[in-house]
PDB file of C-alpha atoms and ligand atoms in Angstrom:
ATOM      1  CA  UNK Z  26     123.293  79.376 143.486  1.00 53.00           C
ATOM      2  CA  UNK Z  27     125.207  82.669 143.342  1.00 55.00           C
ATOM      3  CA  UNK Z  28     127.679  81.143 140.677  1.00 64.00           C
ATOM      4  CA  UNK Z  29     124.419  80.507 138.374  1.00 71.00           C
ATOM      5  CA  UNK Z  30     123.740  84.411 138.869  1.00 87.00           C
ATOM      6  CA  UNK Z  31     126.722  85.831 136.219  1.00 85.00           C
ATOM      7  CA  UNK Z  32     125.390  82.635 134.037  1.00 87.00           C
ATOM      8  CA  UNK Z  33     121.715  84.388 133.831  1.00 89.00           C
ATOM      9  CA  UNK Z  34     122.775  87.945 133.312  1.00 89.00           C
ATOM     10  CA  UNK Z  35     124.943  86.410 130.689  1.00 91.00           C
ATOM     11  CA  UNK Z  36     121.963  84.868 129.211  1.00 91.00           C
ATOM     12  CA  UNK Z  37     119.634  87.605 129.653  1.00 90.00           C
ATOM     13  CA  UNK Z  38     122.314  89.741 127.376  1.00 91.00           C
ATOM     14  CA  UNK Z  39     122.189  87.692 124.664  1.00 93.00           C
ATOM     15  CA  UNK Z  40     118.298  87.313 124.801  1.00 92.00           C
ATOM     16  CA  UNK Z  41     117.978  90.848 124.226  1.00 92.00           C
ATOM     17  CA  UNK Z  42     120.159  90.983 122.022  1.00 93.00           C
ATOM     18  CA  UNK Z  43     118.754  87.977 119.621  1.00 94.00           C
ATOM     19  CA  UNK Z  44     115.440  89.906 120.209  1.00 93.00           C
ATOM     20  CA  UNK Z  45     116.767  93.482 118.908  1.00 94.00           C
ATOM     21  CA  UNK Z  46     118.327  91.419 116.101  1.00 94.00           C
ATOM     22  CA  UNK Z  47     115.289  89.663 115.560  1.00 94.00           C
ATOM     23  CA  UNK Z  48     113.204  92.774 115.514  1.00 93.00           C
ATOM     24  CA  UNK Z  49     115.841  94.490 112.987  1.00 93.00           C
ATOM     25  CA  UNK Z  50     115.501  91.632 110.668  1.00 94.00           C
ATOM     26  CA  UNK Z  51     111.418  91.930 110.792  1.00 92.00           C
ATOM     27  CA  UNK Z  52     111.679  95.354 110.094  1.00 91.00           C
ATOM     28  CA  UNK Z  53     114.116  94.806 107.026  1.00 92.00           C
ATOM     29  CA  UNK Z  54     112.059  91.845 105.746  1.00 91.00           C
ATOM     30  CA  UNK Z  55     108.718  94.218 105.835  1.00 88.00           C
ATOM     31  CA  UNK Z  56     110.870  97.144 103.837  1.00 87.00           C
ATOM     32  CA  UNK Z  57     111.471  94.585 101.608  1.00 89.00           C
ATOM     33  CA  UNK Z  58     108.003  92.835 100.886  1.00 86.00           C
ATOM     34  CA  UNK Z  59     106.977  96.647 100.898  1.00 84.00           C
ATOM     35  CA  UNK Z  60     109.038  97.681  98.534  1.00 85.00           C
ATOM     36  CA  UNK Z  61     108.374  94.530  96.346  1.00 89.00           C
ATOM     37  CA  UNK Z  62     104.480  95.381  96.548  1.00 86.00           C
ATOM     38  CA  UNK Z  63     105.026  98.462  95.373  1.00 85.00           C
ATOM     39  CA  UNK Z  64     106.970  97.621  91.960  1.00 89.00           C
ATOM     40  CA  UNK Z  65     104.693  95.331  91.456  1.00 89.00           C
ATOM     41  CA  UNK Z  66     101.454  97.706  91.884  1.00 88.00           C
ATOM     42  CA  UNK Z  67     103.154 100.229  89.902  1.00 90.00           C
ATOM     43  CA  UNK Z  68     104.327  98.125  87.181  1.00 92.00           C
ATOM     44  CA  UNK Z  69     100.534  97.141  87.249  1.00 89.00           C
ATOM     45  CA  UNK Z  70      99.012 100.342  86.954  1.00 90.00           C
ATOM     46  CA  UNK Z  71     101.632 101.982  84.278  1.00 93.00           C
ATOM     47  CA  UNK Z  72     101.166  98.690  82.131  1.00 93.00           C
ATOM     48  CA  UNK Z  73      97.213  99.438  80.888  1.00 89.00           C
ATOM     49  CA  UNK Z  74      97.702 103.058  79.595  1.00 92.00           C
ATOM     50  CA  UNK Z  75     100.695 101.480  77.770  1.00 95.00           C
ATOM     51  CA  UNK Z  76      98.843  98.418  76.718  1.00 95.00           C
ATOM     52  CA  UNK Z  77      96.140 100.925  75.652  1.00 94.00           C
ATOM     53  CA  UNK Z  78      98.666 103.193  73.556  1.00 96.00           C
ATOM     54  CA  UNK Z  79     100.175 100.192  71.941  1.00 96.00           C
ATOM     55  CA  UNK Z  80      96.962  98.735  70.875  1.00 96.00           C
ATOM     56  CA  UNK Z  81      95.926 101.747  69.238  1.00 96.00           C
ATOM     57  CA  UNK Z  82      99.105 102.273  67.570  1.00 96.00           C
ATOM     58  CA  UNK Z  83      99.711  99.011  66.108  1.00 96.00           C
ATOM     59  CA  UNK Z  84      96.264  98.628  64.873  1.00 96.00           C
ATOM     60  CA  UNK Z  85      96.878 102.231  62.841  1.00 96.00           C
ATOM     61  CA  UNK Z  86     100.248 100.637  61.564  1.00 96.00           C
ATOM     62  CA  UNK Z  87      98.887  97.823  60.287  1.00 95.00           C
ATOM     63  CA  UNK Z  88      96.353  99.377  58.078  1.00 94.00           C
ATOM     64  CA  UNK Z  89      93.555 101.472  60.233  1.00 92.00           C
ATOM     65  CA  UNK Z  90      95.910 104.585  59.178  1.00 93.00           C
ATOM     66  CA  UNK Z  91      94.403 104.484  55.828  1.00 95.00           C
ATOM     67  CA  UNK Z  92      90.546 105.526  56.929  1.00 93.00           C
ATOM     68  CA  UNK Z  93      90.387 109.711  58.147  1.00 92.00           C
ATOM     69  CA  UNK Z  94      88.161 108.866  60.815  1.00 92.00           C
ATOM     70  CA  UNK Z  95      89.583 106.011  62.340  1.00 93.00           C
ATOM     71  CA  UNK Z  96      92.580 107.561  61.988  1.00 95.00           C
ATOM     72  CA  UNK Z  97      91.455 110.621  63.898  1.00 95.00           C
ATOM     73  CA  UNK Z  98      89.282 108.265  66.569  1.00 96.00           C
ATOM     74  CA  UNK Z  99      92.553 105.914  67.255  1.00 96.00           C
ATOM     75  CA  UNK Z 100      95.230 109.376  67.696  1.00 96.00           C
ATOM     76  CA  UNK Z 101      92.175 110.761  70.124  1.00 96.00           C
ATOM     77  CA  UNK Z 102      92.682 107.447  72.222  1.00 96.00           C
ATOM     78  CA  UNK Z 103      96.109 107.076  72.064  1.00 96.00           C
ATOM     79  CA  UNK Z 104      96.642 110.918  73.400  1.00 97.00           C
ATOM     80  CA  UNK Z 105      93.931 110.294  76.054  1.00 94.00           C
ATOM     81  CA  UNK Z 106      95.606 107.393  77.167  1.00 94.00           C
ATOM     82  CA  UNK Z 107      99.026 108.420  77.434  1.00 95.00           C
ATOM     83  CA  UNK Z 108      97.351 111.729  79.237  1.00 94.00           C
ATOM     84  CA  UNK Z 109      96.375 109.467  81.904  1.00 92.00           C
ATOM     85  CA  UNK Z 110     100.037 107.830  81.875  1.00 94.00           C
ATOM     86  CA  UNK Z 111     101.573 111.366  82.323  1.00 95.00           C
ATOM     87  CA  UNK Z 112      98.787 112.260  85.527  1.00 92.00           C
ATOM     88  CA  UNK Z 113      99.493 108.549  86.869  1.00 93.00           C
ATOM     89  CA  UNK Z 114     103.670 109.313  86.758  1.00 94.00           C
ATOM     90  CA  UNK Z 115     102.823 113.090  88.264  1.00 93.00           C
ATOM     91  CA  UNK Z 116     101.094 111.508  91.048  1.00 93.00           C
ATOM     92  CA  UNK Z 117     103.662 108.751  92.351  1.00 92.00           C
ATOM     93  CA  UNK Z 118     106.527 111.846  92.178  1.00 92.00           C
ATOM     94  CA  UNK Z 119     104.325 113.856  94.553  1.00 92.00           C
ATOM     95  CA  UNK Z 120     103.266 110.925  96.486  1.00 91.00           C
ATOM     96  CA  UNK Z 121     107.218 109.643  96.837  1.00 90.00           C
ATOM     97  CA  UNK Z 122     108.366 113.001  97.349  1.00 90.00           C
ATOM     98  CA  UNK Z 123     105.742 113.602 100.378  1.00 89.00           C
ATOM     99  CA  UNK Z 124     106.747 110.331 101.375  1.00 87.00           C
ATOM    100  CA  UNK Z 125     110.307 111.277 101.759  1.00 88.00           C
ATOM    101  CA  UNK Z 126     109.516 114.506 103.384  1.00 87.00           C
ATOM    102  CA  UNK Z 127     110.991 116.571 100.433  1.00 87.00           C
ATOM    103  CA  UNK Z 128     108.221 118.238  99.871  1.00 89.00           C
ATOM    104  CA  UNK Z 129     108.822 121.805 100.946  1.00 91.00           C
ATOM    105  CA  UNK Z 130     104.983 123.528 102.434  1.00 94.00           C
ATOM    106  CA  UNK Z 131     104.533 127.353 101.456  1.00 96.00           C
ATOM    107  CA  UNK Z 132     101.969 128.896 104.186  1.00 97.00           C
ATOM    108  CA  UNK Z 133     100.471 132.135 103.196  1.00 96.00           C
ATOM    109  CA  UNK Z 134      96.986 133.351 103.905  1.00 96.00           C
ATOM    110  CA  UNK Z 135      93.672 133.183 101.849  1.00 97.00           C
ATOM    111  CA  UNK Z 136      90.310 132.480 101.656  1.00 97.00           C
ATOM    112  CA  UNK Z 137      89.329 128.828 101.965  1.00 97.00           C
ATOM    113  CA  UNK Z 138      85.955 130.367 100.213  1.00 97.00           C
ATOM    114  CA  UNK Z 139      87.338 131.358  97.396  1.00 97.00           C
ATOM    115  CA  UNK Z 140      89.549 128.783  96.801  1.00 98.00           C
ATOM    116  CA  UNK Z 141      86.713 125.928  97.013  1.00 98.00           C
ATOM    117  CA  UNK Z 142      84.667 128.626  94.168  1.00 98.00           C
ATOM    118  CA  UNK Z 143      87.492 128.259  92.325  1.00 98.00           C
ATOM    119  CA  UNK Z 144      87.457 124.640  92.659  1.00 98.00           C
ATOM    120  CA  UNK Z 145      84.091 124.386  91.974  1.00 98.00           C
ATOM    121  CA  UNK Z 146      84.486 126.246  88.937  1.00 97.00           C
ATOM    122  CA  UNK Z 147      86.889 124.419  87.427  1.00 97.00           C
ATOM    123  CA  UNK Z 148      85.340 121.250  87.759  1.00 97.00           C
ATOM    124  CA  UNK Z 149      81.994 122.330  86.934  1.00 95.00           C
ATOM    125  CA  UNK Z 150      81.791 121.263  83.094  1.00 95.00           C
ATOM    126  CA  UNK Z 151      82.678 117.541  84.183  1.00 93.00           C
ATOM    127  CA  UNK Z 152      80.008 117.917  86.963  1.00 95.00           C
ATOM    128  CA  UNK Z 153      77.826 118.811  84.026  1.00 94.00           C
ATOM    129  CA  UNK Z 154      78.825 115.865  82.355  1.00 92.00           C
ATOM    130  CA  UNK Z 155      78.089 113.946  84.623  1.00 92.00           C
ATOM    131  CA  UNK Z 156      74.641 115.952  85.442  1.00 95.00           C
ATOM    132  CA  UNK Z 157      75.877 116.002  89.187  1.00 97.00           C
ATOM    133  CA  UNK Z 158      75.043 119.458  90.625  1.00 97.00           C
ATOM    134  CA  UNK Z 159      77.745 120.851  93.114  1.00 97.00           C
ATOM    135  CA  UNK Z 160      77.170 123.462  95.892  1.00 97.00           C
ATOM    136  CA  UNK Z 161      78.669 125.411  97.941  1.00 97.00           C
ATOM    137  CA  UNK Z 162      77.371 126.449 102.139  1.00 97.00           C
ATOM    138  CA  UNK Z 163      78.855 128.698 103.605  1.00 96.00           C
ATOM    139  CA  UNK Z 164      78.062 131.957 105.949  1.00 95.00           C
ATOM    140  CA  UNK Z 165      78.475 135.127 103.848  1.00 93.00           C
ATOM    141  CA  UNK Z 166      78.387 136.802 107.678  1.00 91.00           C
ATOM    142  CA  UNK Z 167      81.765 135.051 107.877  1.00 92.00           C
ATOM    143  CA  UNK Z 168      85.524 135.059 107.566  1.00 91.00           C
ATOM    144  CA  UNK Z 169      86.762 131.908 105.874  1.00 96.00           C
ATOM    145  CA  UNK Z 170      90.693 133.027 106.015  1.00 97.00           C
ATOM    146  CA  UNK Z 171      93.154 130.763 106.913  1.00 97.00           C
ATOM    147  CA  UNK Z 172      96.938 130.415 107.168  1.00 96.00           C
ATOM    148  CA  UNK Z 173      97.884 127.452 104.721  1.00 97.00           C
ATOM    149  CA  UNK Z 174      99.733 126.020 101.422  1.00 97.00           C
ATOM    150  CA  UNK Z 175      97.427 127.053  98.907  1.00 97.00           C
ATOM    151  CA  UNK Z 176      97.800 125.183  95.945  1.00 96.00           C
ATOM    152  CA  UNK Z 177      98.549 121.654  97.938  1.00 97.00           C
ATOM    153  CA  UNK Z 178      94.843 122.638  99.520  1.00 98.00           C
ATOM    154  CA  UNK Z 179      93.660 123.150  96.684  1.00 98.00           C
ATOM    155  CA  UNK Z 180      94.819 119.952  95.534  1.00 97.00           C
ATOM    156  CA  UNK Z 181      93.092 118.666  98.660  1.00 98.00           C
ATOM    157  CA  UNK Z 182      89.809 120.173  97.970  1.00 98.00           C
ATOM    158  CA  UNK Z 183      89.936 119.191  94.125  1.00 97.00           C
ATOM    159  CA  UNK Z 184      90.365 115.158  95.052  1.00 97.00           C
ATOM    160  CA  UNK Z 185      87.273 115.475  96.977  1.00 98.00           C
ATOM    161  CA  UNK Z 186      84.985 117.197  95.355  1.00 98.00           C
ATOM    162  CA  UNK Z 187      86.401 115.290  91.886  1.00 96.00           C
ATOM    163  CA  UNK Z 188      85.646 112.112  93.905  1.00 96.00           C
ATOM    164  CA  UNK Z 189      81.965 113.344  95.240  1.00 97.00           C
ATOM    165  CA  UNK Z 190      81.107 113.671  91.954  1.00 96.00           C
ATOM    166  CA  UNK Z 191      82.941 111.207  89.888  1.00 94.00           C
ATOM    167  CA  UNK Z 192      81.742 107.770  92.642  1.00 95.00           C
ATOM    168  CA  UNK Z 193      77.730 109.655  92.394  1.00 95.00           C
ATOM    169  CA  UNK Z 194      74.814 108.993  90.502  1.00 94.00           C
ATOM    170  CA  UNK Z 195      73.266 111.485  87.426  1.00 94.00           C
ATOM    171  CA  UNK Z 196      71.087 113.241  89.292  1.00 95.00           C
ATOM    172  CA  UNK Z 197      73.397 113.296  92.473  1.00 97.00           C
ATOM    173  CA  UNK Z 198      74.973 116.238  94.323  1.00 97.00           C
ATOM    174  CA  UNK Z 199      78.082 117.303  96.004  1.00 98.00           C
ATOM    175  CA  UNK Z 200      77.278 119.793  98.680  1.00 98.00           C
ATOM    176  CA  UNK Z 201      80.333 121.446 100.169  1.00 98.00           C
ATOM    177  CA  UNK Z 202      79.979 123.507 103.447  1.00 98.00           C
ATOM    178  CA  UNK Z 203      82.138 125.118 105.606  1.00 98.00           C
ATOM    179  CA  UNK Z 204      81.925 125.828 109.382  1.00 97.00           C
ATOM    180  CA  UNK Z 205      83.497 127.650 111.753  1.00 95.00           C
ATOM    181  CA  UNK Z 206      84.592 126.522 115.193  1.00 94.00           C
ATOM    182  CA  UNK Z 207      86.383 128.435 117.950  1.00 92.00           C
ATOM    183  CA  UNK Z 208      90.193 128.220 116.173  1.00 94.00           C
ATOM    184  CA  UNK Z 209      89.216 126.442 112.886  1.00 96.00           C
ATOM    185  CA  UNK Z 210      87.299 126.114 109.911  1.00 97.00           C
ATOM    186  CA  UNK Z 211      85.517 122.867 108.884  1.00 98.00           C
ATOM    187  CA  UNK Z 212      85.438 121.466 105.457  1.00 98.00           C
ATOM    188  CA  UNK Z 213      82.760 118.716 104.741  1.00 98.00           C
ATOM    189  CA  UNK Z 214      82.438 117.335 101.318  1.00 98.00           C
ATOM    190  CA  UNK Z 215      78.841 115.606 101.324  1.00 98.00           C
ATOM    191  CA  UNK Z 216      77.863 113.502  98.184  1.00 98.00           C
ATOM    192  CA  UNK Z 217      74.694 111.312  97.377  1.00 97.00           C
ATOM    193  CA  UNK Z 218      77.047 108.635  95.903  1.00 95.00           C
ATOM    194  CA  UNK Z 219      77.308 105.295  96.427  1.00 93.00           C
ATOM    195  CA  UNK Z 220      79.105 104.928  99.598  1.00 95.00           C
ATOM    196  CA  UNK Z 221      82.118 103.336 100.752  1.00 96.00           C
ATOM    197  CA  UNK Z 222      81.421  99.427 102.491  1.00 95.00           C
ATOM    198  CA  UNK Z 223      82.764  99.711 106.574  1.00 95.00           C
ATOM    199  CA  UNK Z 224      85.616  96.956 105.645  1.00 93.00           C
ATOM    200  CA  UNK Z 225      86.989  99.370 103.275  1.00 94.00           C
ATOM    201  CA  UNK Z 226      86.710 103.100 104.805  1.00 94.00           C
ATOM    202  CA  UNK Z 227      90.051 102.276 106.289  1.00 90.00           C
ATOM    203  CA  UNK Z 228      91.773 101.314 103.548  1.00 94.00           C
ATOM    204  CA  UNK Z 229      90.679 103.661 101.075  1.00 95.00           C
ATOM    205  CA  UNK Z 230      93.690 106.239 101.928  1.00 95.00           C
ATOM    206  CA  UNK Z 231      96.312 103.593 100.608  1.00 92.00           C
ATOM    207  CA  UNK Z 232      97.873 103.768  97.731  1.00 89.00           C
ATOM    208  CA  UNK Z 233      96.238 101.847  94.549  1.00 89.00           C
ATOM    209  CA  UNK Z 234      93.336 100.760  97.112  1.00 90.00           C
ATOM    210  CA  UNK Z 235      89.757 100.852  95.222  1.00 89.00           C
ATOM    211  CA  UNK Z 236      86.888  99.895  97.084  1.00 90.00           C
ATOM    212  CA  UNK Z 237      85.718  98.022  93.433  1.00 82.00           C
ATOM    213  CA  UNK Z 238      88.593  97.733  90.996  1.00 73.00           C
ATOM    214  CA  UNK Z 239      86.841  97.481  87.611  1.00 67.00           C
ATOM    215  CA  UNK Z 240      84.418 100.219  88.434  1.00 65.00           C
ATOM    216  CA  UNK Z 241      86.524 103.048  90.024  1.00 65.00           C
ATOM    217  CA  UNK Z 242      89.410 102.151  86.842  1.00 65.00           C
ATOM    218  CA  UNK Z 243      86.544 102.532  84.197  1.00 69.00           C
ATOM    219  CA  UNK Z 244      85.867 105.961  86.495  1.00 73.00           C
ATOM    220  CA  UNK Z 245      89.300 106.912  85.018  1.00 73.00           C
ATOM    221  CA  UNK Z 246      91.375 107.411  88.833  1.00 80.00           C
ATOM    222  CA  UNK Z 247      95.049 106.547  89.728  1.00 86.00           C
ATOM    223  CA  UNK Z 248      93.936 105.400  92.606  1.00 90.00           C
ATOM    224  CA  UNK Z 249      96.290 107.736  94.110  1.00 93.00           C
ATOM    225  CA  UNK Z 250      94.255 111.156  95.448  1.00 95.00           C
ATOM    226  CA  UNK Z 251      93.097 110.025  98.411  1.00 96.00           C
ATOM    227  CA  UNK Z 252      96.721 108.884  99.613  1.00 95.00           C
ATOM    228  CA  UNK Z 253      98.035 111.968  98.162  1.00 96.00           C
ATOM    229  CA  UNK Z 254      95.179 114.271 100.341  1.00 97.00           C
ATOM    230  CA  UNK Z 255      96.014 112.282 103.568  1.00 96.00           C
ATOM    231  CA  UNK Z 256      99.600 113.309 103.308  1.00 95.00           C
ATOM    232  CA  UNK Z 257      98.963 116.884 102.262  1.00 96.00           C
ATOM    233  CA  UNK Z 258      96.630 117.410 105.495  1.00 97.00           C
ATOM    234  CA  UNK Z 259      99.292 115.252 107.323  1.00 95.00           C
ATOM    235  CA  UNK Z 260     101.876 117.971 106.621  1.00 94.00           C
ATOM    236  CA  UNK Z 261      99.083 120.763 107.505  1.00 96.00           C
ATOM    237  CA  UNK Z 262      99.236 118.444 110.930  1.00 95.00           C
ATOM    238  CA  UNK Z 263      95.280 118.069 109.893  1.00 97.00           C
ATOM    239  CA  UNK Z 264      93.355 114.937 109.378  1.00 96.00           C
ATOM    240  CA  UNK Z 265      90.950 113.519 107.112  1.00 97.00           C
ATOM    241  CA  UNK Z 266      87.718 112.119 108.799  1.00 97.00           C
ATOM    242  CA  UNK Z 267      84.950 110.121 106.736  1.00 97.00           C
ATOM    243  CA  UNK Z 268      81.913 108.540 107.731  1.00 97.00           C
ATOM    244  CA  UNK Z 269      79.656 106.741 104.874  1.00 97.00           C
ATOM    245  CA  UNK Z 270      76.711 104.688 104.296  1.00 96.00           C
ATOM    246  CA  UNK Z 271      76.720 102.511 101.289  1.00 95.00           C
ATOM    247  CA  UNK Z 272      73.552 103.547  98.499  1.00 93.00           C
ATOM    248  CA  UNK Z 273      73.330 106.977 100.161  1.00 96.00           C
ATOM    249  CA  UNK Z 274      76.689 108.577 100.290  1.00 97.00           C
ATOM    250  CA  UNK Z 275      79.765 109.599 101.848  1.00 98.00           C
ATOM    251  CA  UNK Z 276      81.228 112.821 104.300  1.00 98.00           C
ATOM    252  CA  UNK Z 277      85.249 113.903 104.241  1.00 98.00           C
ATOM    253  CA  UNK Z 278      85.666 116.416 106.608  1.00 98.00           C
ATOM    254  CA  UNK Z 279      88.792 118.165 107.509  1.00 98.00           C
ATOM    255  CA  UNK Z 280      90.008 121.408 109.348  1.00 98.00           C
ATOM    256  CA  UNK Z 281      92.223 124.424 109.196  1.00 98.00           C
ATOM    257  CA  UNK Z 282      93.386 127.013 111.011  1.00 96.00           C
ATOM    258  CA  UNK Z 283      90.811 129.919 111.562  1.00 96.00           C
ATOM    259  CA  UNK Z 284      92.823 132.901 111.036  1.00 88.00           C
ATOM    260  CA  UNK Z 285      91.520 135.482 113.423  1.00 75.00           C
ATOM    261  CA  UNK Z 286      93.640 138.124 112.960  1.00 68.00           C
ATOM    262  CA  UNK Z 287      92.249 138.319 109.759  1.00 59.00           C
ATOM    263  CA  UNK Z 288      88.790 138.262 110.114  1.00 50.00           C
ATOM    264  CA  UNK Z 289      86.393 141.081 108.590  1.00 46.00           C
ATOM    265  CA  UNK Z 290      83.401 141.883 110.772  1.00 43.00           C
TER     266      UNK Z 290
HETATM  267  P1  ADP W 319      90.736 107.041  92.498  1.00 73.55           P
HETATM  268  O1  ADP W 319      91.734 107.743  91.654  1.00 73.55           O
HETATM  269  O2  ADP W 319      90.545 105.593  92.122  1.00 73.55           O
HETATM  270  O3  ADP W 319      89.457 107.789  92.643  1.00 73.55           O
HETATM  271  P2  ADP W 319      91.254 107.724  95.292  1.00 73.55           P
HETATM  272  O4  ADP W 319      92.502 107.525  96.090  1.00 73.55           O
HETATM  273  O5  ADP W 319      90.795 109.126  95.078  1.00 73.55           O
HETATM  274  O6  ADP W 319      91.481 106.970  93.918  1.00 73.55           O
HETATM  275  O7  ADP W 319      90.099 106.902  95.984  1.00 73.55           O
HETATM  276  C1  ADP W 319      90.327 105.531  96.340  1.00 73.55           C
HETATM  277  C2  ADP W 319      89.049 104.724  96.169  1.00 73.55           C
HETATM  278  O8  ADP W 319      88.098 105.100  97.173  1.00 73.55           O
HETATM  279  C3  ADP W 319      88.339 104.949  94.842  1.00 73.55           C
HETATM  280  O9  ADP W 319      88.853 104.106  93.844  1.00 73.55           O
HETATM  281  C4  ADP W 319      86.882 104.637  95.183  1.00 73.55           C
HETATM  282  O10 ADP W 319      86.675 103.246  95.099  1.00 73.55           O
HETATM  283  C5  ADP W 319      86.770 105.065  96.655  1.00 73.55           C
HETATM  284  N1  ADP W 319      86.175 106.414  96.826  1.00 73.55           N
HETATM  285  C6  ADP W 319      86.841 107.595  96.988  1.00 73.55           C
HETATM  286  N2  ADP W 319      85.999 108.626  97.167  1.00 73.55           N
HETATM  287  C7  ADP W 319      84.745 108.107  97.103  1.00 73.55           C
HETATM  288  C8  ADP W 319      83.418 108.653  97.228  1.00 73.55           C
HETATM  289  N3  ADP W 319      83.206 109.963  97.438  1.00 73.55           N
HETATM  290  N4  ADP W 319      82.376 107.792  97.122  1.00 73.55           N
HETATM  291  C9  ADP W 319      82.560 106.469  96.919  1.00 73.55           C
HETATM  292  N5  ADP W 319      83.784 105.892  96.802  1.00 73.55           N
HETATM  293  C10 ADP W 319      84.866 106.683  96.896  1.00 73.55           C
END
């Protein structure tokens, strides 16, 4: 019996072994499916602002040229859609780069207040657009300041709000408050859209993931922000919460530092 003993310790060796081998192959044959995935969503996604571009171009080439207006309507649609191929190749850098962890976070302190104003702001002609009214709640009692990257929030806070207004209704609203808790301040973006289906809440941080594909690509996204907001608040070590019910409209909430030291009674 004892001779067996060497025999099993023996085999035991080589069973972990074949198992950490196994486990190493797994891994290697996931990097790879990954990585073949993601060519082939890219390739995907670059190929209809090209397709687009081509289209319009070869249709001016062969004759359309010739006509002032169609001339000017075609060059309007080409430029539009190789804007979108220039904000589709910006995105997947950041998205790699953040991926990679070469993305470098400057912290400084501001007012998360002012920032989502400016925000607001900016987007407010397409909100117009789109007759979607956005607001702003917030305590004017309060100190909103808070010890963060700046423009990568405001990057944050721009996906949102863009998507609160761009997945609503005419007539909707985006209603944007902020709260304060003991160390941190609360952002909630609120819209009357229409929703996100339970199955795909999870899913809707991936990359490329659209809860309906035709729809959200007419609504002119990369498909892209969300995954690019997750990592930003990642690196913040914040989170991104969202709760939704389909026809009446979705919540992403996230949090900040409250910076104290700064606060103005
Ligand atoms: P996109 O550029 O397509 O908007 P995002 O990464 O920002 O990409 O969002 C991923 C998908 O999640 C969208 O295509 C859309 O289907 C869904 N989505 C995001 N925000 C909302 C929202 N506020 N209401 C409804 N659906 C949303």
């Amino acid at each position: 019996r004892s001779s067996l003993s060497p025999l099993r310790k023996i085999n035991s060796v080589i069973n972990t072994y074949a198992l950490a081998r196994q486990k190493e192959i797994d891994t290697l044959q996931k990097t790879a499916e990954f990585r073949r995935e993601f060519i082939a969503d890219i390739s995907h996604e670059l190929k209809t602002p090209i397709f687009a571009t081509q289209g319009y171009i070869h249709t001016l080439l062969d004759g359309a040229i010739e006509d002032k207006h169609v001339r000017m309507r075609f060059l309007k649609r080409a430029a539009k859609s190789l804007d979108s191929l220039d904000v589709l190749v910006q995105d997947l850098l950041t998205l790699n780069q953040m991926e990679s962890g070469a993305v470098r976070f400057t912290y400084t302190d501001f007012d998360l207040k002012e920032l989502l104003q400016e925000v607001i702001e900016q987007l407010e002609h397409k909100a117009d657009k789109r007759e979607v009214a956005i607001k702003l709640d917030f305590d004017p009692e309060k100190s909103y300041i808070t010890h963060a990257d700046k423009p990568k929030i405001y990057r944050v806070c721009q996906n949102l709000i863009f998507n609160g207004m761009n997945y609503n209704h005419h007539g909707g609203e985006v209603k944007v408050s902020l709260k304060t808790h003991k160390n941190t301040i609360q952002v909630d973006v609120k819209d009357t859209g229409q929703g996100i289906p339970p199955e795909d809440l999870k899913r809707i941080f991936e990359r490329f993931y659209r809860v309906e594909k035709s729809r959200s690509k007419e609504k002119g996204g990369t498909g892209l922000g969300l995954a690019i907001v997750k990592h930003i608040l990642e690196g913040h070590k914040s989170k991104i919460a969202v709760s939704s019910t389909v026809g009446k409209g979705s919540i992403f909430s996230f949090s900040l530092p409250l910076d104290k030291e700064k606060k103005v009674d």
